[in-house]
XYZ file of C-alpha atoms in Angstrom:
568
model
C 67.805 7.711 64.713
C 64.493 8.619 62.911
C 61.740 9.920 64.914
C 58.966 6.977 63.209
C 61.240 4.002 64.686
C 61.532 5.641 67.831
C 57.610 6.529 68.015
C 56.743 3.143 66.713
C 58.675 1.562 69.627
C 57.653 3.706 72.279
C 53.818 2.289 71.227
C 54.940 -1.025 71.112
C 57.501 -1.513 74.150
C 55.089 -4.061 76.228
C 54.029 -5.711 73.148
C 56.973 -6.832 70.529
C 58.794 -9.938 70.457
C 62.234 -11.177 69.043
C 63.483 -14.961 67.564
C 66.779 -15.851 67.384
C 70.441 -17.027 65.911
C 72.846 -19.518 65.585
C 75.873 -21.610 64.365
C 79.883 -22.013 64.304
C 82.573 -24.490 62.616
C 85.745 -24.545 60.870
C 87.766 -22.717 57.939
C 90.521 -20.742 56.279
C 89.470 -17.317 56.596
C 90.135 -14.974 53.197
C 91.123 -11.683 53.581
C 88.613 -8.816 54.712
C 87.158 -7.579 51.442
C 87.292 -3.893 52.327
C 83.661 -3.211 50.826
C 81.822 -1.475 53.490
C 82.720 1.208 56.036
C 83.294 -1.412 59.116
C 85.721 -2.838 56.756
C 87.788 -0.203 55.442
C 88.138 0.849 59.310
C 88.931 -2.852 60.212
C 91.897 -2.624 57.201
C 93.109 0.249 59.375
C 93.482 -1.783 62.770
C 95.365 -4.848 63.353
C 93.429 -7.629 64.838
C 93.303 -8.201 67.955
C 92.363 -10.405 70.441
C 89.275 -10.331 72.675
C 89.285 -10.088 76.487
C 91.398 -13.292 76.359
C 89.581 -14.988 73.381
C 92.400 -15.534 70.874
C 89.620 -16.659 68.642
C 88.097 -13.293 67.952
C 89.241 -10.290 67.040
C 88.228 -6.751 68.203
C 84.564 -5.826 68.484
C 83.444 -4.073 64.484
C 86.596 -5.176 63.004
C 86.360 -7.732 60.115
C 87.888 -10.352 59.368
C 85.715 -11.503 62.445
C 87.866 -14.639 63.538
C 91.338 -15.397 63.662
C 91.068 -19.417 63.024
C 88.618 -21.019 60.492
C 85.158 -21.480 61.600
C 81.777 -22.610 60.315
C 78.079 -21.098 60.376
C 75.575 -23.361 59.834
C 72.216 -21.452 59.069
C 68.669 -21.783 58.127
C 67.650 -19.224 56.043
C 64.106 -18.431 54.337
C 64.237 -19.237 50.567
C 63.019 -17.182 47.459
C 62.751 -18.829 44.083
C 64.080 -16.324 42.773
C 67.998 -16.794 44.182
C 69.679 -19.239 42.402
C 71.247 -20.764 45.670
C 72.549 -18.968 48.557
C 75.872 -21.262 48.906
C 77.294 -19.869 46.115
C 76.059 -16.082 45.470
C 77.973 -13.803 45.312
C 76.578 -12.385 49.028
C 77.331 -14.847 50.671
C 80.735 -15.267 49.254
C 81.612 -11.695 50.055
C 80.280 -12.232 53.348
C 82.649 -15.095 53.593
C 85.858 -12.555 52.186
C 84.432 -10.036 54.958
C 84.272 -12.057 57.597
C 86.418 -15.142 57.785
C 83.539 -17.306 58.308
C 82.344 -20.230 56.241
C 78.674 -20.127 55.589
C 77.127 -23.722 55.279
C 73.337 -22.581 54.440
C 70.063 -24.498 54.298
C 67.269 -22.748 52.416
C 63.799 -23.515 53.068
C 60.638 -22.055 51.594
C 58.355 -19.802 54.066
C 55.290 -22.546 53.060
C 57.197 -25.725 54.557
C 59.474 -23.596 56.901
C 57.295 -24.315 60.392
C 56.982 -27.931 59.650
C 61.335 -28.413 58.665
C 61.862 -26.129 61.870
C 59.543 -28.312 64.272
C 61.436 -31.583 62.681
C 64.310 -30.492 63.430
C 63.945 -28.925 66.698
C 62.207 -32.286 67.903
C 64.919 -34.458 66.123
C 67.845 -32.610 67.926
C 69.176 -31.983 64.254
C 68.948 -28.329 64.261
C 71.067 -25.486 62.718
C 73.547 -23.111 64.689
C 71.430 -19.818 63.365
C 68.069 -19.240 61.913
C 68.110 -16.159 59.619
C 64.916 -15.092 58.701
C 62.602 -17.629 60.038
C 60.195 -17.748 63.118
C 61.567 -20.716 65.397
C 58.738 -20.801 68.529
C 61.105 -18.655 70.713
C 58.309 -19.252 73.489
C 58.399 -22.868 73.153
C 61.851 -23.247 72.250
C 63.729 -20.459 74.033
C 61.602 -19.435 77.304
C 60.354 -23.381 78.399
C 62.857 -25.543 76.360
C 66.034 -23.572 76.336
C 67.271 -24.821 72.755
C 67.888 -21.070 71.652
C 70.277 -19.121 73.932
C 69.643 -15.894 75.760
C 71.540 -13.198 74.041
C 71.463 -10.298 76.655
C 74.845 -10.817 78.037
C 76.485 -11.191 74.856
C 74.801 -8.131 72.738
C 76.626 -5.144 73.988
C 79.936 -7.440 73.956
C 79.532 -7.847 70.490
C 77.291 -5.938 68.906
C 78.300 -2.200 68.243
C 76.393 -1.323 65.183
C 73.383 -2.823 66.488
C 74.034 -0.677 69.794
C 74.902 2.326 67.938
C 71.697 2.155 65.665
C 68.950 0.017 67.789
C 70.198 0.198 71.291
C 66.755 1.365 72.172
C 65.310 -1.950 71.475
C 66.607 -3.808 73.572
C 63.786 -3.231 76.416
C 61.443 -4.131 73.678
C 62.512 -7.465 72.410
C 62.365 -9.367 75.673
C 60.547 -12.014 76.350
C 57.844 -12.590 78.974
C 61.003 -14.257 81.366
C 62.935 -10.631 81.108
C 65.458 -12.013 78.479
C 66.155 -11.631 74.807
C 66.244 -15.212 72.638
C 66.117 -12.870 69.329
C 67.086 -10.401 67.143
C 64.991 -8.109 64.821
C 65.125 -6.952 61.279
C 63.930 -3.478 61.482
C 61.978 -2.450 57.931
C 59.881 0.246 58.420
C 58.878 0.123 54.781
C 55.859 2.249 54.712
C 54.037 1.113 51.947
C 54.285 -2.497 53.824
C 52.327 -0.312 57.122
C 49.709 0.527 54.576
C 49.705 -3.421 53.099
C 46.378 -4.617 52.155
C 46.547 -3.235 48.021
C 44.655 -4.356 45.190
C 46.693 -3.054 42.025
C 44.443 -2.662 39.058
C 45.425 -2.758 35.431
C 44.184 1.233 34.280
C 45.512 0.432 30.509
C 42.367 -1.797 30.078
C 40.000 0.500 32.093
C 41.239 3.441 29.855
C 40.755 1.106 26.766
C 37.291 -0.030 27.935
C 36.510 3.677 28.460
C 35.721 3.053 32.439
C 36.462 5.299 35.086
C 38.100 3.927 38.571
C 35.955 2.674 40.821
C 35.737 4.324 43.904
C 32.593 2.119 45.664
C 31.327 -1.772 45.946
C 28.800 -0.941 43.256
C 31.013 0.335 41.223
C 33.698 -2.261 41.340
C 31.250 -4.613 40.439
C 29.887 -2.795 37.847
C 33.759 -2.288 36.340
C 34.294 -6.556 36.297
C 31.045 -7.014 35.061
C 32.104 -5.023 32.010
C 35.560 -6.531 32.006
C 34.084 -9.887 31.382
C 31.359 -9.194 28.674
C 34.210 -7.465 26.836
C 36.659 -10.056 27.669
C 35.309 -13.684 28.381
C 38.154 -15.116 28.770
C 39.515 -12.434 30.959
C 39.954 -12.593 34.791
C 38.335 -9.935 36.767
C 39.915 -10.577 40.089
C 42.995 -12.777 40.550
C 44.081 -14.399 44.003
C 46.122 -17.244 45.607
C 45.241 -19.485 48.722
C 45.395 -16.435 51.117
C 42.339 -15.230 50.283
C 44.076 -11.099 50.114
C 41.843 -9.875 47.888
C 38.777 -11.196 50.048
C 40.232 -9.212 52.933
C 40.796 -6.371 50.478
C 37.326 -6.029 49.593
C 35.723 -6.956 53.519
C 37.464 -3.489 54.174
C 34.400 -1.716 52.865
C 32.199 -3.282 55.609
C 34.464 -3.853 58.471
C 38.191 -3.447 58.996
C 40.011 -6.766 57.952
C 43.394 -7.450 58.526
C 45.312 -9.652 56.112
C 45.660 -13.338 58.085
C 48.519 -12.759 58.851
C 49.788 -9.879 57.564
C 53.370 -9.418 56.837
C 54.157 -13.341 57.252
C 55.957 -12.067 61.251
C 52.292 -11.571 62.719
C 50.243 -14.506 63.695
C 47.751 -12.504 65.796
C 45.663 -11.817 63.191
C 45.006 -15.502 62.155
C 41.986 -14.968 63.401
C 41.037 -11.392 61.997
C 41.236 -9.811 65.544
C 40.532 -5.937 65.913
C 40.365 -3.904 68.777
C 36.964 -2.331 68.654
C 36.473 1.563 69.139
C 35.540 0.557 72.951
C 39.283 -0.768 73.405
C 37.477 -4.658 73.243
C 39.698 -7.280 71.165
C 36.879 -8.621 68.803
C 36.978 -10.613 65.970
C 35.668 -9.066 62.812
C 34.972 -12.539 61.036
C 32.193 -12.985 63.649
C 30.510 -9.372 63.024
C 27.289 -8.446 60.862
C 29.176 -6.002 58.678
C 31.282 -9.201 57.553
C 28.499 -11.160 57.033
C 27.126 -8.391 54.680
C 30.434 -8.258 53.265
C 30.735 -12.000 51.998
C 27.254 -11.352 50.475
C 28.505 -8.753 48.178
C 31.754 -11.145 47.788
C 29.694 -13.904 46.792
C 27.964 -11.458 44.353
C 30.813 -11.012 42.633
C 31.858 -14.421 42.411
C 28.418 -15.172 41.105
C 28.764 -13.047 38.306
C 32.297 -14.925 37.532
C 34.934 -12.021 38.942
C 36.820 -14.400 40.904
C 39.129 -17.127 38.864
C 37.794 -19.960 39.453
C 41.361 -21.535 40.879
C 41.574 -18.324 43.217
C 40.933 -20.689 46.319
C 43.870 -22.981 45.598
C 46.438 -20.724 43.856
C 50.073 -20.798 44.595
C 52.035 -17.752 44.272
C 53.950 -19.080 41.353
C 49.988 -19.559 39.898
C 49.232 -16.150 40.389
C 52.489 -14.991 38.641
C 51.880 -16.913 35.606
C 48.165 -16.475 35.403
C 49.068 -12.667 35.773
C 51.339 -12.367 32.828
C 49.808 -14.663 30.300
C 49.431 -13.355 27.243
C 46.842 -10.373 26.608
C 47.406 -9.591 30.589
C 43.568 -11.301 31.325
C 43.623 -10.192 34.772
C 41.889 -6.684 35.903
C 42.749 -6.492 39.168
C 45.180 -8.565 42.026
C 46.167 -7.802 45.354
C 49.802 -7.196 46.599
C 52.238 -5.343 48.763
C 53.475 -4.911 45.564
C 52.878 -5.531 42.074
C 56.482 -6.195 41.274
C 56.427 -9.143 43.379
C 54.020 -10.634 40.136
C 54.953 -8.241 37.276
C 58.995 -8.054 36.422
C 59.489 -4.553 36.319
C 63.057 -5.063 34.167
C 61.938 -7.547 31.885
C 58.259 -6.893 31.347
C 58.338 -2.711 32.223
C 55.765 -2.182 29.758
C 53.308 -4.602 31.559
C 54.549 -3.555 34.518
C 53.340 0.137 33.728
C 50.227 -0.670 33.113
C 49.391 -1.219 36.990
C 48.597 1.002 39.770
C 47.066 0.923 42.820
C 43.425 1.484 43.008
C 42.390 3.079 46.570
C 39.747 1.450 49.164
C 36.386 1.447 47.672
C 33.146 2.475 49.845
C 30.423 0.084 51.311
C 26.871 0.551 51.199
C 27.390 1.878 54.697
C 30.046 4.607 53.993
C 32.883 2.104 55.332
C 35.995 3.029 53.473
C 38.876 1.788 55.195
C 42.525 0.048 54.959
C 44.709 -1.346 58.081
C 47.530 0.612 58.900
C 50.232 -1.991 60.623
C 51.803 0.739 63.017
C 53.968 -1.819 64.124
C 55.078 -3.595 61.147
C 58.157 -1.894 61.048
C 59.609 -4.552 63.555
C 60.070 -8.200 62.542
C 61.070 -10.607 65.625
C 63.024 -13.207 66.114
C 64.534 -13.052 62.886
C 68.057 -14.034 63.859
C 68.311 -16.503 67.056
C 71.603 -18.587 68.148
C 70.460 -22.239 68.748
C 72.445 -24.013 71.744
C 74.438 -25.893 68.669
C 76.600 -23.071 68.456
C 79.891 -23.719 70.038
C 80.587 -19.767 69.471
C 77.445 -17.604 69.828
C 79.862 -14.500 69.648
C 80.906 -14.899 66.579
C 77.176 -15.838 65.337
C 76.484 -11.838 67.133
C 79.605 -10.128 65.369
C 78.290 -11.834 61.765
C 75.055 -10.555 62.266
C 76.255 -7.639 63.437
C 77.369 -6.091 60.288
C 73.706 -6.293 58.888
C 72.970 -3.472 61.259
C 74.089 -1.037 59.058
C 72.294 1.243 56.355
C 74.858 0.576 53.559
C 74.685 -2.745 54.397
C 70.824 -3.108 53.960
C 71.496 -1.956 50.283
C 74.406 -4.259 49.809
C 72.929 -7.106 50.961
C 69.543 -6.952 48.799
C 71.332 -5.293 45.621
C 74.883 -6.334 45.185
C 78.137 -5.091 47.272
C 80.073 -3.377 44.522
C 79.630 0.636 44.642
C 79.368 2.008 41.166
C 77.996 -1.048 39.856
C 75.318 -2.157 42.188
C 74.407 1.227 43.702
C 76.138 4.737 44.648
C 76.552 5.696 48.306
C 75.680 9.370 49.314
C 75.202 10.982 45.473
C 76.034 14.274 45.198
C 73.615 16.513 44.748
C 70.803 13.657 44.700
C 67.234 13.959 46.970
C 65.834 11.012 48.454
C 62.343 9.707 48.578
C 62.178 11.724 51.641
C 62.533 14.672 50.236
C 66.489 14.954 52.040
C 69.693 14.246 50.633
C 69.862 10.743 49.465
C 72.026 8.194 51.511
C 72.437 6.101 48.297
C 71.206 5.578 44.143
C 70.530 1.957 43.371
C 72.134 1.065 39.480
C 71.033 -2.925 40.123
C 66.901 -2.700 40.023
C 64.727 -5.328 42.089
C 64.101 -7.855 39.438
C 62.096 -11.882 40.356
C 64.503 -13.340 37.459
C 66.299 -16.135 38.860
C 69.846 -14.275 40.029
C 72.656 -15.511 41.783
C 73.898 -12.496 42.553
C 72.297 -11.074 45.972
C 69.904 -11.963 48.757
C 67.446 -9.305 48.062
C 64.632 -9.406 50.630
C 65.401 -12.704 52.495
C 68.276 -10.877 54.211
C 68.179 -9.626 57.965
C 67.032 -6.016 57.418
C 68.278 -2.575 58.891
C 65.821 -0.280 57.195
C 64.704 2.498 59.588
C 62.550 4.537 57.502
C 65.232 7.417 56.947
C 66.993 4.253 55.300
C 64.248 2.728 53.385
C 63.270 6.742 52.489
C 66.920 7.876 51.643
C 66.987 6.186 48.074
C 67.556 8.679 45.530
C 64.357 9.599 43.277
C 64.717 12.554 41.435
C 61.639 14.696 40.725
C 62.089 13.892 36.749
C 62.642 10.400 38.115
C 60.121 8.095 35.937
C 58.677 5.850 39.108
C 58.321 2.964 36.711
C 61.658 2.367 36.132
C 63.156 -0.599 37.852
C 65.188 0.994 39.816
C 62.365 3.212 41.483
C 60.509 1.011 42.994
C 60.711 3.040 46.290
C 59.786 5.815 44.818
C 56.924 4.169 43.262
C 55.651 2.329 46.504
C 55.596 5.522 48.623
C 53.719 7.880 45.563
C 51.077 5.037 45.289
C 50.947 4.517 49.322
C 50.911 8.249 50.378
C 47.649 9.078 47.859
C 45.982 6.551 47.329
C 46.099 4.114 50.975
C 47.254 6.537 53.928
C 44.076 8.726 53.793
C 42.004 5.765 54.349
C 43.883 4.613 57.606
C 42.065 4.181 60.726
C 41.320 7.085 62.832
C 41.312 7.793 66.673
C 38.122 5.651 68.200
C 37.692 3.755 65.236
C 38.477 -0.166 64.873
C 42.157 -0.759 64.694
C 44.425 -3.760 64.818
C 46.215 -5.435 67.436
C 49.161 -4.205 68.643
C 51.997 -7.378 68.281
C 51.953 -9.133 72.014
C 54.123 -10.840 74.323
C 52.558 -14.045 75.345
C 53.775 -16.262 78.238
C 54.414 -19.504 77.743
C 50.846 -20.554 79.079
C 49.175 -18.222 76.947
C 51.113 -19.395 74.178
C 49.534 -23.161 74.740
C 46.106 -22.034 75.864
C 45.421 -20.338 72.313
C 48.218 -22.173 69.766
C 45.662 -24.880 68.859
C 42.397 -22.446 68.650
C 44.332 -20.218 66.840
C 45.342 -23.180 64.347
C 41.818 -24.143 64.185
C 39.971 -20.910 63.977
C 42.105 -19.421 61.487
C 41.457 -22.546 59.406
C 37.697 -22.780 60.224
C 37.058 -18.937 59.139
C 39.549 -19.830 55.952
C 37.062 -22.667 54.942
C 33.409 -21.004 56.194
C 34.064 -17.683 53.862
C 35.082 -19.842 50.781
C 32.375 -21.886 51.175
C 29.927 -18.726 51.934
C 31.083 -17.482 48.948
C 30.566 -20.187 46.346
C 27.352 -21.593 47.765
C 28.588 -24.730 49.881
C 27.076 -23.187 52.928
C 24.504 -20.860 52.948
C 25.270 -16.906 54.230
C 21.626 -16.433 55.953
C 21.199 -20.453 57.241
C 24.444 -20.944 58.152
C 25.181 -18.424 60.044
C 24.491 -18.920 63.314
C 26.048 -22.544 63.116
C 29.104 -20.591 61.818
C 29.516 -18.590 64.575
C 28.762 -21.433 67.095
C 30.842 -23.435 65.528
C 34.041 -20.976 65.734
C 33.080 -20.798 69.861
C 33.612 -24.452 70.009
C 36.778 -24.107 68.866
C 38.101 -21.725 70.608
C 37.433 -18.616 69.923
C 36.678 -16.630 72.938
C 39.492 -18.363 74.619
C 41.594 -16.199 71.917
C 39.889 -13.407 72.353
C 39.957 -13.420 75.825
C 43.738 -13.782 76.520
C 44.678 -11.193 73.991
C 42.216 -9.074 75.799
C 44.263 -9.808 78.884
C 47.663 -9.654 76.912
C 46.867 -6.069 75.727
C 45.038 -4.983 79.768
C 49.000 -6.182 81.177
């Protein structure tokens, strides 16, 4: 197992959490498609049964049940996958494992409210896939998702075999484990705050990249007197590329990064003193929303930043002309198609941290982010929790994190272990994807709403030849990791400066004493900067009142339990 998992959760042991599963019904069960390495062994073996459970069949071996049964599973939605009942995933998985999948998609936006619903109405799934079910409320005090820790080894040999080491680090305050994780140490996602910047219009305007505030604003100032109908800086309702830029006075995490991190809601650092702080309340963020409102001033934000919707930002983005300048992303693929509009697409790249008036020049590296929690929990629905593990189970897998995301049929959908091909990594590849990462509407794959196995030797192993062009579609690794490696890493945090919070296990009265400040803050400091920066309230006057105000609400109460959290 690679060295970077292994660090990453040896600094995060006392600190990571996990969600949960569930689901199981009724079926015929089709014949084991013999697609991936568990199932060409499993084609080998007859079935047989389980300690007594004539139900199952042996632990790795596919089909998974000998009888028909059902699945029934919440799963995070994209808008880009046509529907997850009938792609071709899913039916595979079906072939694979004799289960019936009966699956409710739900958008990430409207995900916490449908998952409360149901949880409070008693009309709940067997599994959530994907999705962050309260395992403190619901597993630890309410006991509507199961404990898992006597069923895992039983059940789970791929995930022992490539994550046993985890299992310390995924329990819960109580000692148990309501959750399992996707593992995606994707390391341009550690390095995640970007702004990508279109260089095709700086090159035509004859301007060189900015590398400081002053600059930057000097860059959209010319954008827009060449270009008045252009956009200068495009955004949605998370306000990224206001935490993009506040990295130049102060470091700002995204709030909350990574959508499986709801720490930083409140833009908590750890200070170089080992103090949990929050940098919305410091004077280098005040000075930062000055320069922000600057730049509004002078028309560089879209006016509709404030209220944008992703699907907003994509069409704003590839209008006609391409009007905007510059937009912040993990990735610019997310907004650009890099299939159907490549040559678009090429005309982006990611422009490195600029430098504050004070020499600041930094971007939050998310040491941890290569563990998502929770993101597969059995609900107490499920008549069968085993077979909800052994489903599950196969995700564990590295061919299966490419199968899953890009299509299961080798020599069509990718190539397993090219000959003579080098990964990302600079070692043999593990695999050459032939179906690129595209945001048309497809029916054909789950691409990245699937429970992940990607260790970074996984994530790294994709072919990319040195002649490789990274803005083909089917280099977007390639591409992520160039643009990461130059242009973010050396900005990272170093030893004794501020840094952000490791992710924390909070008991269940921790959980309560900060779930509503958090709520409150997060929205509060939301509000205050947008209204800072277009002139409702007043940066100098309004202040103090600001920063009172944010105490009221809770505040220090956050600050001091994750000080506590982090002390344990």
């Amino acid at each position: 197992m690679n060295k970077l998992w292994k660090k990453l959760m040896a600094a995060v042991c006392c600190t990571t959490l996990v969600i949960g599963l569930s689901a199981c019904g009724a079926k015929d069960s089709p014949a084991a498609d013999k697609g991936s390495q568990a199932a060409e062994d499993a084609g080998k073996e007859s079935m047989a049964e389980n300690t007594g459970d004539s139900l199952l069949t042996e632990p790795g071996t596919y089909p998974i049940v000998t009888e028909p049964v059902t699945l029934k599973i919440m799963i995070m939605s994209k808008p880009y996958i046509e529907d997850y009942n009938t792609n071709d995933f899913t039916k595979y998985m079906e072939d694979l494992t004799g289960i019936n999948l009966e699956i409710e998609a739900v958008s990430y936006e409207d995900s916490q409210e449908k998952i409360n619903l149901a949880m409070a109405g008693g009309d709940y799934p067997d599994v959530f896939m994907t999705l962050e079910p309260d395992v403190v409320k619901y597993g630890v005090k309410e006991g509507m998702l199961i404990p898992l820790d006597d069923l895992i080894e039983k059940n789970m040999p791929n995930f022992m075999a490539n994550a046993s080491y985890t299992l310390d680090s995924i329990r819960q305050s109580d000692g148990k484990i309501y959750g399992l994780p996707s593992i995606n140490e994707a390391y341009h996602v550690m390095y995640g705050n970007k702004m990508w910047m279109n260089s095709y219009k700086l090159n035509e305007m004859g301007l060189s990249v900015p590398t400081t505030t002053q600059e930057f604003y000097d860059v959209c100032k010319a954008y827009l007197e060449k270009n008045p109908n252009g956009v200068a800086i495009g955004d949605m309702n998370d306000n990224a590329a206001i935490n993009w830029l506040m990295n130049a006075f102060i470091l700002t995490p995204d709030d909350p990064h990574g959508s499986h991190d709801k720490t930083n809601s409140a833009k908590c650092i750890v200070s170089p003193d080992g103090k949990v702080i929050s940098a919305a309340t410091q004077p280098q963020f005040k000075e930062g929303l000055k320069y922000i409102k600057s730049l509004y001033d002078m028309g560089a934000f879209y006016e509709g930043n404030f209220s944008n919707t992703e699907d907003g930002l994509r069409s704003l983005i590839n209008q006609d002309g391409e009007p905007v300048l510059f937009f912040p992303h993990l990735y610019s693929a997310k907004y650009i198609d890099s299939t159907a509009s490549n040559e678009m697409y090429r005309h982006y790249e990611a422009l490195s941290p600029v430098e504050g008036p004070e020499g600041v020049r930094v971007t939050p590296y998310y040491y941890n982010d290569g563990l998502y929690e929770n993101r597969f929990v059995i609900t107490d629905k499920c008549e069968n929790p085993e077979v909800a593990l052994r489903f599950i189970d196969w995700f564990y897998q590295p061919k299966s994190y490419v199968m899953a995301q890009y299509g299961t049929e080798e020599g069509v959908d990718y190539i397993w272990e090219p000959e003579g091909e080098v990964g990302v990594n600079g070692k043999p590849a593990m695999y050459t994807l032939l179906n690129g990462y595209t945001t048309d509407v497809q029916n054909h794959d789950w691409q990245v709403t699937s429970l992940f196995y990607g260790p970074s030797d996984v994530r790294l192993g994709e072919s990319a030849a040195a002649d490789l062009d990274k803005y083909d579609p089917t280099a977007l690794e390639k591409f992520l990791y160039e643009e990461t490696k130059e242009k973010m890493e050396p900005y990272a945090p170093k030893k004794g400066d501020y840094n952000i919070l490791p992710i924390m296990h909070l008991t269940p009265e921790e959980q309560d004493e900060v779930a509503v400040p958090l709520v409150e803050v997060s929205n509060y400091i939301k509000e205050s900067q947008v209204a800072f920066i277009t002139g409702k309230m007043d940066i100098d006057k309004d202040w103090d009142s600001y920063v009172s105000q944010l105490d009221s609400l809770g505040l220090q109460q956050i600050l001091d339990v994750y000080q506590q959290v982090i002390d344990r």
